[in-house]
Structure formats: structure tokens, C-alpha cells
mmCIF file of N, CA and C in Angstrom:
data_model
loop_
_atom_site.group_PDB
_atom_site.id
_atom_site.type_symbol
_atom_site.label_atom_id
_atom_site.label_comp_id
_atom_site.label_asym_id
_atom_site.label_seq_id
_atom_site.Cartn_x
_atom_site.Cartn_y
_atom_site.Cartn_z
ATOM 1 N N ASP X 1030 18.771 117.935 -86.495
ATOM 2 C CA ASP X 1030 18.270 117.452 -87.818
ATOM 3 C C ASP X 1030 16.774 117.069 -87.750
ATOM 4 N N GLY X 1031 16.026 117.302 -86.698
ATOM 5 C CA GLY X 1031 14.554 117.071 -86.687
ATOM 6 C C GLY X 1031 14.249 115.686 -86.428
ATOM 7 N N THR X 1032 15.193 114.679 -86.181
ATOM 8 C CA THR X 1032 14.895 113.346 -86.196
ATOM 9 C C THR X 1032 14.320 113.053 -84.739
ATOM 10 N N LEU X 1033 13.304 112.347 -84.716
ATOM 11 C CA LEU X 1033 12.773 111.845 -83.236
ATOM 12 C C LEU X 1033 13.415 110.436 -83.033
ATOM 13 N N SER X 1034 13.948 110.145 -81.854
ATOM 14 C CA SER X 1034 14.442 108.764 -81.526
ATOM 15 C C SER X 1034 13.838 108.456 -80.329
ATOM 16 N N VAL X 1035 13.842 107.095 -80.021
ATOM 17 C CA VAL X 1035 13.395 106.726 -78.791
ATOM 18 C C VAL X 1035 14.506 105.905 -78.036
ATOM 19 N N GLU X 1036 14.956 106.244 -77.053
ATOM 20 C CA GLU X 1036 16.109 105.554 -76.184
ATOM 21 C C GLU X 1036 15.596 104.138 -75.680
ATOM 22 N N GLU X 1037 16.439 103.196 -75.784
ATOM 23 C CA GLU X 1037 16.157 101.883 -75.695
ATOM 24 C C GLU X 1037 16.459 101.547 -74.116
ATOM 25 N N HIS X 1038 15.675 100.958 -73.351
ATOM 26 C CA HIS X 1038 15.929 100.536 -71.948
ATOM 27 C C HIS X 1038 15.871 99.050 -71.918
ATOM 28 N N ALA X 1039 16.932 98.487 -70.986
ATOM 29 C CA ALA X 1039 16.743 96.938 -70.729
ATOM 30 C C ALA X 1039 15.532 96.644 -69.952
ATOM 31 N N ALA X 1040 14.860 95.776 -70.219
ATOM 32 C CA ALA X 1040 13.693 95.312 -69.560
ATOM 33 C C ALA X 1040 13.939 94.936 -67.948
ATOM 34 N N VAL X 1041 13.200 95.274 -66.925
ATOM 35 C CA VAL X 1041 13.482 94.908 -65.662
ATOM 36 C C VAL X 1041 13.165 93.396 -65.560
ATOM 37 N N GLN X 1042 13.952 92.607 -64.770
ATOM 38 C CA GLN X 1042 13.726 91.274 -64.622
ATOM 39 C C GLN X 1042 12.825 90.916 -63.398
ATOM 40 N N ALA X 1043 12.342 89.876 -63.406
ATOM 41 C CA ALA X 1043 11.526 89.318 -62.221
ATOM 42 C C ALA X 1043 12.368 88.641 -61.180
ATOM 43 N N LEU X 1044 12.462 89.002 -59.762
ATOM 44 C CA LEU X 1044 13.034 88.247 -59.058
ATOM 45 C C LEU X 1044 12.246 86.934 -58.540
ATOM 46 N N SER X 1045 12.986 86.012 -58.253
ATOM 47 C CA SER X 1045 12.384 84.768 -57.615
ATOM 48 C C SER X 1045 12.987 84.468 -56.349
ATOM 49 N N SER X 1046 11.957 84.029 -55.354
ATOM 50 C CA SER X 1046 12.470 83.837 -54.018
ATOM 51 C C SER X 1046 11.854 82.557 -53.542
ATOM 52 N N TYR X 1047 12.505 81.773 -52.481
ATOM 53 C CA TYR X 1047 12.071 80.507 -52.071
ATOM 54 C C TYR X 1047 12.540 80.302 -50.602
ATOM 55 N N PRO X 1048 11.541 80.060 -49.713
ATOM 56 C CA PRO X 1048 10.150 79.700 -49.873
ATOM 57 C C PRO X 1048 9.163 80.856 -50.119
ATOM 58 N N GLN X 1049 8.127 80.699 -50.683
ATOM 59 C CA GLN X 1049 7.155 81.571 -50.649
ATOM 60 C C GLN X 1049 5.821 80.834 -50.235
ATOM 61 N N PRO X 1050 5.106 81.301 -49.070
ATOM 62 C CA PRO X 1050 5.572 82.548 -48.256
ATOM 63 C C PRO X 1050 6.511 82.178 -47.341
ATOM 64 N N ALA X 1051 7.321 83.164 -47.017
ATOM 65 C CA ALA X 1051 8.470 82.954 -46.044
ATOM 66 C C ALA X 1051 7.904 83.091 -44.672
ATOM 67 N N ASP X 1052 8.683 82.364 -43.711
ATOM 68 C CA ASP X 1052 8.398 82.405 -42.380
ATOM 69 C C ASP X 1052 9.609 83.118 -41.640
ATOM 70 N N ALA X 1053 10.751 82.341 -41.538
ATOM 71 C CA ALA X 1053 11.904 82.723 -40.870
ATOM 72 C C ALA X 1053 12.876 83.626 -41.819
ATOM 73 N N GLY X 1054 12.809 83.177 -43.193
ATOM 74 C CA GLY X 1054 13.438 83.774 -44.258
ATOM 75 C C GLY X 1054 13.359 83.132 -45.604
ATOM 76 N N SER X 1055 13.877 83.870 -46.455
ATOM 77 C CA SER X 1055 13.723 83.442 -47.895
ATOM 78 C C SER X 1055 14.992 83.664 -48.812
ATOM 79 N N TRP X 1056 15.205 82.725 -49.656
ATOM 80 C CA TRP X 1056 16.435 82.836 -50.575
ATOM 81 C C TRP X 1056 16.004 83.489 -51.774
ATOM 82 N N ILE X 1057 16.720 84.637 -52.071
ATOM 83 C CA ILE X 1057 16.325 85.496 -53.385
ATOM 84 C C ILE X 1057 17.411 85.220 -54.398
ATOM 85 N N THR X 1058 16.932 84.897 -55.631
ATOM 86 C CA THR X 1058 17.859 84.911 -56.741
ATOM 87 C C THR X 1058 18.265 86.121 -57.474
ATOM 88 N N LEU X 1059 19.486 86.507 -57.468
ATOM 89 C CA LEU X 1059 19.812 87.972 -57.830
ATOM 90 C C LEU X 1059 20.354 87.713 -59.261
ATOM 91 N N PRO X 1060 19.907 88.849 -60.165
ATOM 92 C CA PRO X 1060 20.573 88.985 -61.647
ATOM 93 C C PRO X 1060 21.995 89.422 -61.375
ATOM 94 N N GLU X 1061 22.704 88.887 -62.522
ATOM 95 C CA GLU X 1061 24.203 89.267 -62.535
ATOM 96 C C GLU X 1061 24.382 90.987 -62.482
ATOM 97 N N GLY X 1062 25.289 91.426 -61.775
ATOM 98 C CA GLY X 1062 25.644 92.722 -61.632
ATOM 99 C C GLY X 1062 24.916 93.619 -60.526
ATOM 100 N N THR X 1063 24.180 92.791 -59.567
ATOM 101 C CA THR X 1063 23.467 93.263 -58.490
ATOM 102 C C THR X 1063 24.476 93.851 -57.377
ATOM 103 N N THR X 1064 24.277 94.982 -57.040
ATOM 104 C CA THR X 1064 25.245 95.662 -56.022
ATOM 105 C C THR X 1064 24.483 95.905 -54.733
ATOM 106 N N ALA X 1065 22.892 95.880 -54.680
ATOM 107 C CA ALA X 1065 22.315 96.124 -53.521
ATOM 108 C C ALA X 1065 20.952 95.327 -53.684
ATOM 109 N N LEU X 1066 20.343 94.978 -52.472
ATOM 110 C CA LEU X 1066 18.849 94.494 -52.443
ATOM 111 C C LEU X 1066 18.148 95.316 -51.630
ATOM 112 N N ALA X 1067 16.991 95.792 -51.893
ATOM 113 C CA ALA X 1067 15.941 96.482 -51.079
ATOM 114 C C ALA X 1067 14.785 95.886 -50.976
ATOM 115 N N LEU X 1068 14.251 96.125 -49.669
ATOM 116 C CA LEU X 1068 12.875 95.366 -49.384
ATOM 117 C C LEU X 1068 12.169 96.688 -48.784
ATOM 118 N N TYR X 1069 10.798 96.774 -49.445
ATOM 119 C CA TYR X 1069 9.758 97.843 -49.226
ATOM 120 C C TYR X 1069 8.549 97.095 -48.696
ATOM 121 N N ASP X 1070 7.956 98.043 -47.855
ATOM 122 C CA ASP X 1070 6.496 97.526 -47.576
ATOM 123 C C ASP X 1070 5.535 98.014 -48.573
ATOM 124 N N LEU X 1071 4.204 97.789 -48.319
ATOM 125 C CA LEU X 1071 3.378 98.234 -49.552
ATOM 126 C C LEU X 1071 3.087 99.715 -49.598
ATOM 127 N N THR X 1072 3.473 100.560 -48.603
ATOM 128 C CA THR X 1072 3.430 101.888 -48.412
ATOM 129 C C THR X 1072 4.479 102.554 -49.330
ATOM 130 N N GLY X 1073 5.572 101.737 -49.548
ATOM 131 C CA GLY X 1073 6.683 102.417 -50.231
ATOM 132 C C GLY X 1073 7.862 102.693 -49.342
ATOM 133 N N LYS X 1074 7.644 102.383 -48.210
ATOM 134 C CA LYS X 1074 8.677 102.583 -47.047
ATOM 135 C C LYS X 1074 9.787 101.413 -47.213
ATOM 136 N N ARG X 1075 11.190 101.894 -47.217
ATOM 137 C CA ARG X 1075 12.233 100.991 -47.228
ATOM 138 C C ARG X 1075 12.415 100.275 -45.978
ATOM 139 N N ILE X 1076 12.387 99.007 -45.885
ATOM 140 C CA ILE X 1076 12.441 98.335 -44.704
ATOM 141 C C ILE X 1076 13.885 97.971 -44.528
ATOM 142 N N ALA X 1077 14.726 97.593 -45.598
ATOM 143 C CA ALA X 1077 15.964 97.043 -45.405
ATOM 144 C C ALA X 1077 16.690 97.437 -46.733
ATOM 145 N N LEU X 1078 18.043 97.596 -46.652
ATOM 146 C CA LEU X 1078 18.850 97.684 -47.810
ATOM 147 C C LEU X 1078 20.096 96.925 -47.447
ATOM 148 N N LYS X 1079 20.326 95.994 -48.373
ATOM 149 C CA LYS X 1079 21.541 95.062 -48.123
ATOM 150 C C LYS X 1079 22.577 95.243 -49.209
ATOM 151 N N PRO X 1080 23.794 95.584 -48.980
ATOM 152 C CA PRO X 1080 24.804 95.707 -50.199
ATOM 153 C C PRO X 1080 25.033 94.103 -50.390
ATOM 154 N N VAL X 1081 25.175 93.984 -51.768
ATOM 155 C CA VAL X 1081 25.711 92.814 -52.436
ATOM 156 C C VAL X 1081 27.163 92.760 -52.881
ATOM 157 N N SER X 1082 27.870 92.041 -52.499
ATOM 158 C CA SER X 1082 29.235 91.822 -53.059
ATOM 159 C C SER X 1082 29.239 91.242 -54.385
ATOM 160 N N PRO X 1083 29.937 91.780 -55.354
ATOM 161 C CA PRO X 1083 30.118 91.203 -56.692
ATOM 162 C C PRO X 1083 30.414 89.863 -56.720
ATOM 163 N N THR X 1084 31.320 89.519 -55.735
ATOM 164 C CA THR X 1084 31.869 88.181 -55.910
ATOM 165 C C THR X 1084 30.931 87.128 -55.096
ATOM 166 N N ARG X 1085 29.932 87.614 -54.398
ATOM 167 C CA ARG X 1085 28.886 86.676 -53.682
ATOM 168 C C ARG X 1085 28.125 85.791 -54.829
ATOM 169 N N SER X 1086 27.679 84.744 -54.245
ATOM 170 C CA SER X 1086 26.827 83.868 -55.126
ATOM 171 C C SER X 1086 25.625 84.670 -55.581
ATOM 172 N N GLU X 1087 24.964 84.078 -56.435
ATOM 173 C CA GLU X 1087 23.784 84.618 -57.245
ATOM 174 C C GLU X 1087 22.601 84.541 -56.281
ATOM 175 N N ARG X 1088 22.530 84.125 -54.969
ATOM 176 C CA ARG X 1088 21.508 84.000 -54.135
ATOM 177 C C ARG X 1088 21.969 84.654 -52.985
ATOM 178 N N ILE X 1089 20.798 85.333 -52.180
ATOM 179 C CA ILE X 1089 20.986 85.963 -51.027
ATOM 180 C C ILE X 1089 19.996 85.616 -50.057
ATOM 181 N N TYR X 1090 20.131 85.317 -48.722
ATOM 182 C CA TYR X 1090 19.236 85.050 -47.830
ATOM 183 C C TYR X 1090 18.670 86.380 -47.144
ATOM 184 N N VAL X 1091 17.400 86.330 -46.995
ATOM 185 C CA VAL X 1091 16.812 87.614 -46.299
ATOM 186 C C VAL X 1091 15.881 87.115 -45.105
ATOM 187 N N GLU X 1092 16.349 87.521 -43.925
ATOM 188 C CA GLU X 1092 15.604 87.100 -42.842
ATOM 189 C C GLU X 1092 14.325 87.897 -42.701
ATOM 190 N N THR X 1093 13.271 87.055 -42.443
ATOM 191 C CA THR X 1093 12.043 87.781 -42.327
ATOM 192 C C THR X 1093 11.217 87.629 -41.016
ATOM 193 N N SER X 1094 11.838 86.887 -40.092
ATOM 194 C CA SER X 1094 11.264 86.511 -38.777
ATOM 195 C C SER X 1094 10.801 87.822 -38.020
ATOM 196 N N SER X 1095 11.540 88.902 -38.281
ATOM 197 C CA SER X 1095 11.117 90.112 -37.617
ATOM 198 C C SER X 1095 10.223 91.005 -38.442
ATOM 199 N N LEU X 1096 9.770 90.543 -39.557
ATOM 200 C CA LEU X 1096 8.808 91.283 -40.341
ATOM 201 C C LEU X 1096 7.376 90.817 -40.096
ATOM 202 N N ALA X 1097 6.526 91.841 -40.077
ATOM 203 C CA ALA X 1097 4.977 91.587 -39.966
ATOM 204 C C ALA X 1097 4.429 90.614 -41.086
ATOM 205 N N THR X 1098 3.622 89.797 -40.965
ATOM 206 C CA THR X 1098 2.932 89.074 -41.937
ATOM 207 C C THR X 1098 2.381 89.898 -43.050
ATOM 208 N N GLY X 1099 2.780 89.781 -44.310
ATOM 209 C CA GLY X 1099 2.139 90.628 -45.512
ATOM 210 C C GLY X 1099 2.903 90.518 -46.744
ATOM 211 N N LEU X 1100 2.665 91.364 -47.515
ATOM 212 C CA LEU X 1100 3.338 91.331 -48.809
ATOM 213 C C LEU X 1100 4.505 92.367 -48.895
ATOM 214 N N TYR X 1101 5.624 92.200 -49.447
ATOM 215 C CA TYR X 1101 6.740 93.194 -49.549
ATOM 216 C C TYR X 1101 7.190 93.080 -51.043
ATOM 217 N N LEU X 1102 7.805 94.365 -51.330
ATOM 218 C CA LEU X 1102 8.401 94.492 -52.712
ATOM 219 C C LEU X 1102 9.981 94.449 -52.416
ATOM 220 N N VAL X 1103 10.455 93.560 -53.204
ATOM 221 C CA VAL X 1103 11.944 93.429 -53.500
ATOM 222 C C VAL X 1103 12.574 93.984 -54.709
ATOM 223 N N GLN X 1104 13.654 94.828 -54.451
ATOM 224 C CA GLN X 1104 14.226 95.300 -55.717
ATOM 225 C C GLN X 1104 15.788 94.946 -55.715
ATOM 226 N N ALA X 1105 16.181 94.674 -56.931
ATOM 227 C CA ALA X 1105 17.721 94.414 -57.079
ATOM 228 C C ALA X 1105 18.262 95.689 -57.851
ATOM 229 N N TYR X 1106 19.154 96.227 -57.266
ATOM 230 C CA TYR X 1106 19.831 97.305 -57.682
ATOM 231 C C TYR X 1106 21.305 97.046 -58.453
ATOM 232 N N GLY X 1107 21.529 97.546 -59.491
ATOM 233 C CA GLY X 1107 22.965 97.667 -60.052
ATOM 234 C C GLY X 1107 23.637 98.920 -59.799
ATOM 235 N N PRO X 1108 24.592 99.059 -60.406
ATOM 236 C CA PRO X 1108 25.389 100.337 -60.238
ATOM 237 C C PRO X 1108 24.566 101.769 -60.560
ATOM 238 N N VAL X 1109 23.659 101.481 -61.634
ATOM 239 C CA VAL X 1109 23.137 102.643 -62.124
ATOM 240 C C VAL X 1109 21.539 102.637 -61.902
ATOM 241 N N THR X 1110 20.875 101.408 -62.137
ATOM 242 C CA THR X 1110 19.420 101.231 -62.176
ATOM 243 C C THR X 1110 18.977 100.064 -61.438
ATOM 244 N N VAL X 1111 17.693 99.982 -61.551
ATOM 245 C CA VAL X 1111 16.913 98.684 -60.937
ATOM 246 C C VAL X 1111 17.145 97.536 -61.962
ATOM 247 N N LEU X 1112 17.629 96.504 -61.542
ATOM 248 C CA LEU X 1112 17.728 95.350 -62.365
ATOM 249 C C LEU X 1112 16.554 94.307 -62.490
ATOM 250 N N ALA X 1113 15.985 94.171 -61.146
ATOM 251 C CA ALA X 1113 14.811 93.276 -61.205
ATOM 252 C C ALA X 1113 14.115 93.684 -59.884
ATOM 253 N N THR X 1114 12.862 93.234 -59.867
ATOM 254 C CA THR X 1114 11.782 93.583 -59.182
ATOM 255 C C THR X 1114 11.119 92.262 -58.779
ATOM 256 N N GLY X 1115 10.456 91.953 -57.636
ATOM 257 C CA GLY X 1115 9.731 90.917 -57.255
ATOM 258 C C GLY X 1115 9.017 91.203 -55.935
ATOM 259 N N ARG X 1116 8.187 90.231 -55.460
ATOM 260 C CA ARG X 1116 7.430 90.215 -54.338
ATOM 261 C C ARG X 1116 7.718 89.085 -53.440
ATOM 262 N N LEU X 1117 7.669 89.478 -52.152
ATOM 263 C CA LEU X 1117 7.911 88.394 -51.075
ATOM 264 C C LEU X 1117 6.670 88.438 -50.056
ATOM 265 N N VAL X 1118 6.183 87.455 -49.976
ATOM 266 C CA VAL X 1118 4.957 86.975 -49.131
ATOM 267 C C VAL X 1118 5.590 86.403 -47.822
ATOM 268 N N VAL X 1119 5.251 87.267 -46.651
ATOM 269 C CA VAL X 1119 5.792 86.726 -45.239
ATOM 270 C C VAL X 1119 4.444 86.092 -44.629
ATOM 271 N N ALA X 1120 4.537 85.022 -44.012
ATOM 272 C CA ALA X 1120 3.495 84.587 -43.203
ATOM 273 C C ALA X 1120 4.006 83.837 -42.063
ATOM 274 N N HIS X 1121 3.529 84.245 -40.755
ATOM 275 C CA HIS X 1121 3.993 83.476 -39.584
ATOM 276 C C HIS X 1121 2.827 82.700 -39.130
#
């Protein structure tokens, strides 16, 4: 019919973590529906992928003692898409 439409997408939420900067580890608050949590370095290389059980609490502990000091990107994935994105600062 010649109608132009725009598909609506839900906004990606921001992840929060504590403590920042992390030394030994950090607690990351997850949005509802998270099935996996991924950690990336600044080159985009995936450092870790942790499956998340739907019955698990809304927080997950990420150990950072083996990571180099620096900035990392954290993404929470749902069954189909990225639900939230955040940053994790590691300082030893």
C-alpha cells in the first residue's frame, strides 16, 4: 500500500556493577530475562561468556582477579537480543 513504517525496538538498559573499579571481582545487576552475560575487552574480543539461569537472582558475581587492569564492556543477553550494556573498570 506504499505506507512507510518504522519498527520499534526496546531501548538497551545500562548495567550497573559494584565495586567500581573492581580488584578481585564485581557484582553486576542483571535485567529481567537475562540468559547470558558476556565480557569484552576494548578490542572487541570476548573474554568470558557466563550462562545465567532464569531462576538465579538479579545479580551475578564476576571474578576479575585474572583480568589485566583496564576497561571492559559487559553485555547482558536475553533469548534474542542484547538487554543491557555497561562498563567494568578493573584496577589491581
